[in-house]
Amino acid sequence: VEYLVIGGGGGGAGGHGTAHGGGGGGAGGYRTNASGQTSGGGASAEAVFNVTPGASYTVVVGAGGTSGAVRNIGGTGGNSQFASITALGGGGGGSYYIGPTTGGSGGGAGASSNLITGANGTTSQGFKGGNTPTVDFTTNGAGGGGSGGVGENGVDAGPMAAGGAGTSSTITGTSVTRAAGGSGGLGNTSSAGA
């Protein structure tokens, strides 16, 4: 059978006041064996999965991570599972001086006056979150990592940092892009990964 298993997206972080945005949540891990398609992190499709008629297989759908309160990081998303195939939940976005967490795709860094690095994604599931640069009191949080690309870095007094790109699949017969990272916050807002 062909499968597409996606973990729950990570929660976006709470910012600090109105000036320092939280990091966006990372997308849930993305794993597929559909022929000719791509798994997360730029990996190739996984191996053929054979099922046994009449056998039972575990199916778990991971929940999205909780959003962070003011100056709190976002929660990690829940893992999703089909049989022995597990896609990790996305990492939570980082807040003011508090780093983001790893996951299927990593959370984006929150705004600060120091360089904070986005969290790593998991090999063959997703990409890392964006960084916040060494700029005195960067105002915007970085985007969370997506299954198809790294989250954008946060910038000082500039546009919102986009989350990393998702990945397109035609496993249902129609092309749909899933598992994108959440955008970084402006001020005290941010968004969750998908």
PDB file of N, CA, C and O in Angstrom, residues 52-116:
ATOM      1  N   THR A  52      -0.644  -7.451   5.403  1.00  0.00           N
ATOM      2  CA  THR A  52      -1.153  -8.815   5.482  1.00  0.00           C
ATOM      3  C   THR A  52      -2.671  -8.779   5.574  1.00  0.00           C
ATOM      4  O   THR A  52      -3.210  -8.140   6.480  1.00  0.00           O
ATOM      5  N   PRO A  53      -3.377  -9.403   4.657  1.00  0.00           N
ATOM      6  CA  PRO A  53      -4.849  -9.392   4.719  1.00  0.00           C
ATOM      7  C   PRO A  53      -5.349  -9.888   6.081  1.00  0.00           C
ATOM      8  O   PRO A  53      -4.873 -10.896   6.609  1.00  0.00           O
ATOM      9  N   GLY A  54      -6.295  -9.145   6.650  1.00  0.00           N
ATOM     10  CA  GLY A  54      -6.884  -9.517   7.929  1.00  0.00           C
ATOM     11  C   GLY A  54      -6.113  -9.053   9.146  1.00  0.00           C
ATOM     12  O   GLY A  54      -6.612  -9.155  10.270  1.00  0.00           O
ATOM     13  N   ALA A  55      -4.891  -8.551   8.955  1.00  0.00           N
ATOM     14  CA  ALA A  55      -4.090  -8.074  10.089  1.00  0.00           C
ATOM     15  C   ALA A  55      -4.537  -6.677  10.516  1.00  0.00           C
ATOM     16  O   ALA A  55      -5.107  -5.914   9.724  1.00  0.00           O
ATOM     17  N   SER A  56      -4.287  -6.353  11.776  1.00  0.00           N
ATOM     18  CA  SER A  56      -4.607  -5.028  12.305  1.00  0.00           C
ATOM     19  C   SER A  56      -3.346  -4.169  12.351  1.00  0.00           C
ATOM     20  O   SER A  56      -2.257  -4.678  12.652  1.00  0.00           O
ATOM     21  N   TYR A  57      -3.510  -2.875  12.080  1.00  0.00           N
ATOM     22  CA  TYR A  57      -2.378  -1.951  12.087  1.00  0.00           C
ATOM     23  C   TYR A  57      -2.739  -0.719  12.901  1.00  0.00           C
ATOM     24  O   TYR A  57      -3.847  -0.183  12.782  1.00  0.00           O
ATOM     25  N   THR A  58      -1.800  -0.277  13.703  1.00  0.00           N
ATOM     26  CA  THR A  58      -2.003   0.910  14.534  1.00  0.00           C
ATOM     27  C   THR A  58      -2.054   2.164  13.668  1.00  0.00           C
ATOM     28  O   THR A  58      -1.215   2.360  12.784  1.00  0.00           O
ATOM     29  N   VAL A  59      -3.038   3.023  13.950  1.00  0.00           N
ATOM     30  CA  VAL A  59      -3.132   4.332  13.295  1.00  0.00           C
ATOM     31  C   VAL A  59      -3.315   5.391  14.377  1.00  0.00           C
ATOM     32  O   VAL A  59      -4.244   5.291  15.194  1.00  0.00           O
ATOM     33  N   VAL A  60      -2.421   6.371  14.413  1.00  0.00           N
ATOM     34  CA  VAL A  60      -2.486   7.474  15.374  1.00  0.00           C
ATOM     35  C   VAL A  60      -2.357   8.780  14.600  1.00  0.00           C
ATOM     36  O   VAL A  60      -1.470   8.913  13.751  1.00  0.00           O
ATOM     37  N   VAL A  61      -3.232   9.724  14.904  1.00  0.00           N
ATOM     38  CA  VAL A  61      -3.162  11.054  14.290  1.00  0.00           C
ATOM     39  C   VAL A  61      -2.692  12.041  15.353  1.00  0.00           C
ATOM     40  O   VAL A  61      -3.366  12.261  16.359  1.00  0.00           O
ATOM     41  N   GLY A  62      -1.511  12.609  15.150  1.00  0.00           N
ATOM     42  CA  GLY A  62      -0.931  13.522  16.129  1.00  0.00           C
ATOM     43  C   GLY A  62      -1.647  14.858  16.168  1.00  0.00           C
ATOM     44  O   GLY A  62      -1.991  15.435  15.136  1.00  0.00           O
ATOM     45  N   ALA A  63      -1.846  15.357  17.383  1.00  0.00           N
ATOM     46  CA  ALA A  63      -2.481  16.667  17.571  1.00  0.00           C
ATOM     47  C   ALA A  63      -1.467  17.787  17.380  1.00  0.00           C
ATOM     48  O   ALA A  63      -0.254  17.591  17.510  1.00  0.00           O
ATOM     49  N   GLY A  64      -1.960  18.957  17.069  1.00  0.00           N
ATOM     50  CA  GLY A  64      -1.091  20.123  16.970  1.00  0.00           C
ATOM     51  C   GLY A  64      -0.607  20.570  18.336  1.00  0.00           C
ATOM     52  O   GLY A  64      -1.266  20.346  19.358  1.00  0.00           O
ATOM     53  N   GLY A  65       0.558  21.187  18.368  1.00  0.00           N
ATOM     54  CA  GLY A  65       1.110  21.704  19.614  1.00  0.00           C
ATOM     55  C   GLY A  65       0.368  22.938  20.089  1.00  0.00           C
ATOM     56  O   GLY A  65      -0.235  23.674  19.305  1.00  0.00           O
ATOM     57  N   THR A  66       0.402  23.177  21.385  1.00  0.00           N
ATOM     58  CA  THR A  66      -0.273  24.338  21.960  1.00  0.00           C
ATOM     59  C   THR A  66       0.506  25.618  21.655  1.00  0.00           C
ATOM     60  O   THR A  66       1.736  25.609  21.539  1.00  0.00           O
ATOM     61  N   SER A  67      -0.208  26.701  21.540  1.00  0.00           N
ATOM     62  CA  SER A  67       0.450  27.992  21.324  1.00  0.00           C
ATOM     63  C   SER A  67       1.036  28.490  22.645  1.00  0.00           C
ATOM     64  O   SER A  67       0.513  28.208  23.723  1.00  0.00           O
ATOM     65  N   GLY A  68       2.139  29.212  22.557  1.00  0.00           N
ATOM     66  CA  GLY A  68       2.791  29.721  23.753  1.00  0.00           C
ATOM     67  C   GLY A  68       2.154  31.012  24.250  1.00  0.00           C
ATOM     68  O   GLY A  68       1.754  31.867  23.462  1.00  0.00           O
ATOM     69  N   ALA A  69       2.068  31.133  25.563  1.00  0.00           N
ATOM     70  CA  ALA A  69       1.644  32.401  26.162  1.00  0.00           C
ATOM     71  C   ALA A  69       2.783  33.415  26.027  1.00  0.00           C
ATOM     72  O   ALA A  69       3.849  33.105  25.487  1.00  0.00           O
ATOM     73  N   VAL A  70       2.573  34.631  26.498  1.00  0.00           N
ATOM     74  CA  VAL A  70       3.596  35.672  26.415  1.00  0.00           C
ATOM     75  C   VAL A  70       4.901  35.165  27.033  1.00  0.00           C
ATOM     76  O   VAL A  70       4.926  34.627  28.137  1.00  0.00           O
ATOM     77  N   ARG A  71       5.993  35.291  26.275  1.00  0.00           N
ATOM     78  CA  ARG A  71       7.340  34.871  26.675  1.00  0.00           C
ATOM     79  C   ARG A  71       7.426  33.379  26.967  1.00  0.00           C
ATOM     80  O   ARG A  71       8.195  32.935  27.807  1.00  0.00           O
ATOM     81  N   ASN A  72       6.628  32.583  26.272  1.00  0.00           N
ATOM     82  CA  ASN A  72       6.677  31.130  26.398  1.00  0.00           C
ATOM     83  C   ASN A  72       6.770  30.496  25.016  1.00  0.00           C
ATOM     84  O   ASN A  72       6.146  30.964  24.059  1.00  0.00           O
ATOM     85  N   ILE A  73       7.515  29.389  24.926  1.00  0.00           N
ATOM     86  CA  ILE A  73       7.652  28.705  23.658  1.00  0.00           C
ATOM     87  C   ILE A  73       6.373  27.938  23.306  1.00  0.00           C
ATOM     88  O   ILE A  73       5.549  27.651  24.178  1.00  0.00           O
ATOM     89  N   GLY A  74       6.239  27.602  22.046  1.00  0.00           N
ATOM     90  CA  GLY A  74       5.117  26.782  21.602  1.00  0.00           C
ATOM     91  C   GLY A  74       5.345  25.312  21.934  1.00  0.00           C
ATOM     92  O   GLY A  74       6.477  24.856  22.110  1.00  0.00           O
ATOM     93  N   GLY A  75       4.256  24.577  22.026  1.00  0.00           N
ATOM     94  CA  GLY A  75       4.338  23.157  22.327  1.00  0.00           C
ATOM     95  C   GLY A  75       4.706  22.329  21.107  1.00  0.00           C
ATOM     96  O   GLY A  75       4.435  22.703  19.963  1.00  0.00           O
ATOM     97  N   THR A  76       5.323  21.195  21.362  1.00  0.00           N
ATOM     98  CA  THR A  76       5.654  20.255  20.287  1.00  0.00           C
ATOM     99  C   THR A  76       4.402  19.515  19.839  1.00  0.00           C
ATOM    100  O   THR A  76       3.566  19.134  20.663  1.00  0.00           O
ATOM    101  N   GLY A  77       4.257  19.303  18.535  1.00  0.00           N
ATOM    102  CA  GLY A  77       3.122  18.555  18.014  1.00  0.00           C
ATOM    103  C   GLY A  77       3.219  17.071  18.357  1.00  0.00           C
ATOM    104  O   GLY A  77       4.289  16.554  18.689  1.00  0.00           O
ATOM    105  N   GLY A  78       2.096  16.391  18.270  1.00  0.00           N
ATOM    106  CA  GLY A  78       2.061  14.969  18.557  1.00  0.00           C
ATOM    107  C   GLY A  78       2.533  14.131  17.390  1.00  0.00           C
ATOM    108  O   GLY A  78       2.392  14.515  16.220  1.00  0.00           O
ATOM    109  N   ASN A  79       3.090  12.976  17.695  1.00  0.00           N
ATOM    110  CA  ASN A  79       3.529  12.055  16.641  1.00  0.00           C
ATOM    111  C   ASN A  79       2.331  11.388  15.979  1.00  0.00           C
ATOM    112  O   ASN A  79       1.324  11.102  16.640  1.00  0.00           O
ATOM    113  N   SER A  80       2.444  11.116  14.695  1.00  0.00           N
ATOM    114  CA  SER A  80       1.451  10.332  13.957  1.00  0.00           C
ATOM    115  C   SER A  80       2.073   8.996  13.565  1.00  0.00           C
ATOM    116  O   SER A  80       3.286   8.908  13.354  1.00  0.00           O
ATOM    117  N   GLN A  81       1.230   7.983  13.474  1.00  0.00           N
ATOM    118  CA  GLN A  81       1.761   6.645  13.213  1.00  0.00           C
ATOM    119  C   GLN A  81       0.822   5.829  12.347  1.00  0.00           C
ATOM    120  O   GLN A  81      -0.394   5.874  12.507  1.00  0.00           O
ATOM    121  N   PHE A  82       1.412   5.091  11.420  1.00  0.00           N
ATOM    122  CA  PHE A  82       0.722   4.037  10.674  1.00  0.00           C
ATOM    123  C   PHE A  82       1.602   2.802  10.751  1.00  0.00           C
ATOM    124  O   PHE A  82       2.728   2.803  10.234  1.00  0.00           O
ATOM    125  N   ALA A  83       1.122   1.769  11.427  1.00  0.00           N
ATOM    126  CA  ALA A  83       1.917   0.552  11.620  1.00  0.00           C
ATOM    127  C   ALA A  83       3.250   0.930  12.253  1.00  0.00           C
ATOM    128  O   ALA A  83       3.286   1.539  13.316  1.00  0.00           O
ATOM    129  N   SER A  84       4.359   0.591  11.596  1.00  0.00           N
ATOM    130  CA  SER A  84       5.682   0.901  12.144  1.00  0.00           C
ATOM    131  C   SER A  84       6.225   2.252  11.675  1.00  0.00           C
ATOM    132  O   SER A  84       7.349   2.626  12.017  1.00  0.00           O
ATOM    133  N   ILE A  85       5.432   2.994  10.910  1.00  0.00           N
ATOM    134  CA  ILE A  85       5.866   4.274  10.332  1.00  0.00           C
ATOM    135  C   ILE A  85       5.433   5.403  11.259  1.00  0.00           C
ATOM    136  O   ILE A  85       4.238   5.620  11.470  1.00  0.00           O
ATOM    137  N   THR A  86       6.395   6.122  11.826  1.00  0.00           N
ATOM    138  CA  THR A  86       6.095   7.232  12.734  1.00  0.00           C
ATOM    139  C   THR A  86       6.630   8.533  12.165  1.00  0.00           C
ATOM    140  O   THR A  86       7.808   8.637  11.811  1.00  0.00           O
ATOM    141  N   ALA A  87       5.751   9.530  12.091  1.00  0.00           N
ATOM    142  CA  ALA A  87       6.140  10.885  11.701  1.00  0.00           C
ATOM    143  C   ALA A  87       6.105  11.747  12.959  1.00  0.00           C
ATOM    144  O   ALA A  87       5.085  11.813  13.654  1.00  0.00           O
ATOM    145  N   LEU A  88       7.206  12.387  13.269  1.00  0.00           N
ATOM    146  CA  LEU A  88       7.316  13.151  14.504  1.00  0.00           C
ATOM    147  C   LEU A  88       6.546  14.466  14.433  1.00  0.00           C
ATOM    148  O   LEU A  88       6.435  15.091  13.379  1.00  0.00           O
ATOM    149  N   GLY A  89       6.044  14.895  15.592  1.00  0.00           N
ATOM    150  CA  GLY A  89       5.399  16.191  15.663  1.00  0.00           C
ATOM    151  C   GLY A  89       6.389  17.317  15.424  1.00  0.00           C
ATOM    152  O   GLY A  89       7.599  17.184  15.657  1.00  0.00           O
ATOM    153  N   GLY A  90       5.888  18.444  14.947  1.00  0.00           N
ATOM    154  CA  GLY A  90       6.736  19.602  14.687  1.00  0.00           C
ATOM    155  C   GLY A  90       7.220  20.254  15.964  1.00  0.00           C
ATOM    156  O   GLY A  90       6.579  20.179  17.014  1.00  0.00           O
ATOM    157  N   GLY A  91       8.377  20.907  15.883  1.00  0.00           N
ATOM    158  CA  GLY A  91       8.940  21.598  17.039  1.00  0.00           C
ATOM    159  C   GLY A  91       8.220  22.904  17.337  1.00  0.00           C
ATOM    160  O   GLY A  91       7.703  23.576  16.445  1.00  0.00           O
ATOM    161  N   GLY A  92       8.189  23.254  18.616  1.00  0.00           N
ATOM    162  CA  GLY A  92       7.565  24.508  19.027  1.00  0.00           C
ATOM    163  C   GLY A  92       8.453  25.704  18.744  1.00  0.00           C
ATOM    164  O   GLY A  92       9.685  25.622  18.811  1.00  0.00           O
ATOM    165  N   GLY A  93       7.827  26.830  18.415  1.00  0.00           N
ATOM    166  CA  GLY A  93       8.571  28.059  18.164  1.00  0.00           C
ATOM    167  C   GLY A  93       9.205  28.597  19.433  1.00  0.00           C
ATOM    168  O   GLY A  93       8.702  28.399  20.541  1.00  0.00           O
ATOM    169  N   GLY A  94      10.347  29.292  19.281  1.00  0.00           N
ATOM    170  CA  GLY A  94      11.046  29.882  20.412  1.00  0.00           C
ATOM    171  C   GLY A  94      10.514  31.259  20.744  1.00  0.00           C
ATOM    172  O   GLY A  94       9.938  31.958  19.907  1.00  0.00           O
ATOM    173  N   SER A  95      10.710  31.658  21.997  1.00  0.00           N
ATOM    174  CA  SER A  95      10.249  32.956  22.460  1.00  0.00           C
ATOM    175  C   SER A  95      11.444  33.849  22.797  1.00  0.00           C
ATOM    176  O   SER A  95      12.588  33.536  22.446  1.00  0.00           O
ATOM    177  N   TYR A  96      11.202  34.928  23.469  1.00  0.00           N
ATOM    178  CA  TYR A  96      12.218  35.928  23.794  1.00  0.00           C
ATOM    179  C   TYR A  96      13.326  35.295  24.635  1.00  0.00           C
ATOM    180  O   TYR A  96      13.116  34.953  25.794  1.00  0.00           O
ATOM    181  N   TYR A  97      14.495  35.087  24.042  1.00  0.00           N
ATOM    182  CA  TYR A  97      15.660  34.465  24.676  1.00  0.00           C
ATOM    183  C   TYR A  97      15.456  33.009  25.058  1.00  0.00           C
ATOM    184  O   TYR A  97      16.259  32.443  25.790  1.00  0.00           O
ATOM    185  N   ILE A  98      14.404  32.356  24.599  1.00  0.00           N
ATOM    186  CA  ILE A  98      14.183  30.939  24.885  1.00  0.00           C
ATOM    187  C   ILE A  98      14.160  30.208  23.547  1.00  0.00           C
ATOM    188  O   ILE A  98      13.337  30.504  22.688  1.00  0.00           O
ATOM    189  N   GLY A  99      15.063  29.264  23.377  1.00  0.00           N
ATOM    190  CA  GLY A  99      15.217  28.606  22.095  1.00  0.00           C
ATOM    191  C   GLY A  99      14.040  27.738  21.712  1.00  0.00           C
ATOM    192  O   GLY A  99      13.290  27.256  22.566  1.00  0.00           O
ATOM    193  N   PRO A 100      13.832  27.509  20.410  1.00  0.00           N
ATOM    194  CA  PRO A 100      12.770  26.642  19.911  1.00  0.00           C
ATOM    195  C   PRO A 100      13.133  25.176  20.120  1.00  0.00           C
ATOM    196  O   PRO A 100      14.262  24.849  20.516  1.00  0.00           O
ATOM    197  N   THR A 101      12.200  24.287  19.828  1.00  0.00           N
ATOM    198  CA  THR A 101      12.445  22.857  20.022  1.00  0.00           C
ATOM    199  C   THR A 101      12.486  22.116  18.685  1.00  0.00           C
ATOM    200  O   THR A 101      11.919  22.538  17.685  1.00  0.00           O
ATOM    201  N   THR A 102      13.185  20.990  18.720  1.00  0.00           N
ATOM    202  CA  THR A 102      13.311  20.149  17.536  1.00  0.00           C
ATOM    203  C   THR A 102      12.034  19.341  17.318  1.00  0.00           C
ATOM    204  O   THR A 102      11.202  19.212  18.203  1.00  0.00           O
ATOM    205  N   GLY A 103      11.907  18.773  16.138  1.00  0.00           N
ATOM    206  CA  GLY A 103      10.754  17.943  15.822  1.00  0.00           C
ATOM    207  C   GLY A 103      10.878  17.400  14.418  1.00  0.00           C
ATOM    208  O   GLY A 103      11.974  17.343  13.843  1.00  0.00           O
ATOM    209  N   GLY A 104       9.732  16.990  13.839  1.00  0.00           N
ATOM    210  CA  GLY A 104       9.744  16.573  12.443  1.00  0.00           C
ATOM    211  C   GLY A 104      10.362  17.661  11.589  1.00  0.00           C
ATOM    212  O   GLY A 104      11.273  17.431  10.786  1.00  0.00           O
ATOM    213  N   SER A 105       9.862  18.888  11.743  1.00  0.00           N
ATOM    214  CA  SER A 105      10.528  20.108  11.290  1.00  0.00           C
ATOM    215  C   SER A 105      10.734  20.970  12.526  1.00  0.00           C
ATOM    216  O   SER A 105       9.927  20.938  13.467  1.00  0.00           O
ATOM    217  N   GLY A 106      11.824  21.735  12.575  1.00  0.00           N
ATOM    218  CA  GLY A 106      12.163  22.487  13.770  1.00  0.00           C
ATOM    219  C   GLY A 106      11.432  23.809  13.890  1.00  0.00           C
ATOM    220  O   GLY A 106      11.047  24.427  12.901  1.00  0.00           O
ATOM    221  N   GLY A 107      11.245  24.250  15.139  1.00  0.00           N
ATOM    222  CA  GLY A 107      10.629  25.548  15.393  1.00  0.00           C
ATOM    223  C   GLY A 107      11.560  26.689  15.050  1.00  0.00           C
ATOM    224  O   GLY A 107      12.788  26.564  15.067  1.00  0.00           O
ATOM    225  N   GLY A 108      10.958  27.847  14.728  1.00  0.00           N
ATOM    226  CA  GLY A 108      11.724  29.050  14.443  1.00  0.00           C
ATOM    227  C   GLY A 108      12.117  29.781  15.713  1.00  0.00           C
ATOM    228  O   GLY A 108      11.444  29.682  16.745  1.00  0.00           O
ATOM    229  N   ALA A 109      13.208  30.519  15.652  1.00  0.00           N
ATOM    230  CA  ALA A 109      13.706  31.265  16.807  1.00  0.00           C
ATOM    231  C   ALA A 109      12.846  32.504  17.069  1.00  0.00           C
ATOM    232  O   ALA A 109      12.311  33.115  16.151  1.00  0.00           O
ATOM    233  N   GLY A 110      12.757  32.863  18.341  1.00  0.00           N
ATOM    234  CA  GLY A 110      12.061  34.088  18.716  1.00  0.00           C
ATOM    235  C   GLY A 110      12.979  35.295  18.625  1.00  0.00           C
ATOM    236  O   GLY A 110      14.217  35.173  18.610  1.00  0.00           O
ATOM    237  N   ALA A 111      12.379  36.491  18.583  1.00  0.00           N
ATOM    238  CA  ALA A 111      13.147  37.726  18.489  1.00  0.00           C
ATOM    239  C   ALA A 111      13.928  37.973  19.771  1.00  0.00           C
ATOM    240  O   ALA A 111      13.470  37.679  20.868  1.00  0.00           O
ATOM    241  N   SER A 112      15.129  38.517  19.603  1.00  0.00           N
ATOM    242  CA  SER A 112      15.968  38.838  20.759  1.00  0.00           C
ATOM    243  C   SER A 112      17.074  39.765  20.292  1.00  0.00           C
ATOM    244  O   SER A 112      17.112  40.171  19.134  1.00  0.00           O
ATOM    245  N   SER A 113      18.004  40.083  21.204  1.00  0.00           N
ATOM    246  CA  SER A 113      19.156  40.892  20.808  1.00  0.00           C
ATOM    247  C   SER A 113      20.398  40.043  20.584  1.00  0.00           C
ATOM    248  O   SER A 113      21.476  40.561  20.356  1.00  0.00           O
ATOM    249  N   ASN A 114      20.260  38.722  20.669  1.00  0.00           N
ATOM    250  CA  ASN A 114      21.364  37.799  20.403  1.00  0.00           C
ATOM    251  C   ASN A 114      20.995  36.877  19.250  1.00  0.00           C
ATOM    252  O   ASN A 114      19.821  36.704  18.943  1.00  0.00           O
ATOM    253  N   LEU A 115      22.023  36.259  18.652  1.00  0.00           N
ATOM    254  CA  LEU A 115      21.761  35.253  17.628  1.00  0.00           C
ATOM    255  C   LEU A 115      21.156  34.021  18.283  1.00  0.00           C
ATOM    256  O   LEU A 115      21.746  33.421  19.178  1.00  0.00           O
ATOM    257  N   ILE A 116      19.969  33.648  17.866  1.00  0.00           N
ATOM    258  CA  ILE A 116      19.339  32.409  18.320  1.00  0.00           C
ATOM    259  C   ILE A 116      19.077  31.571  17.075  1.00  0.00           C
ATOM    260  O   ILE A 116      18.515  32.046  16.089  1.00  0.00           O
TER     261      ILE A 116
END
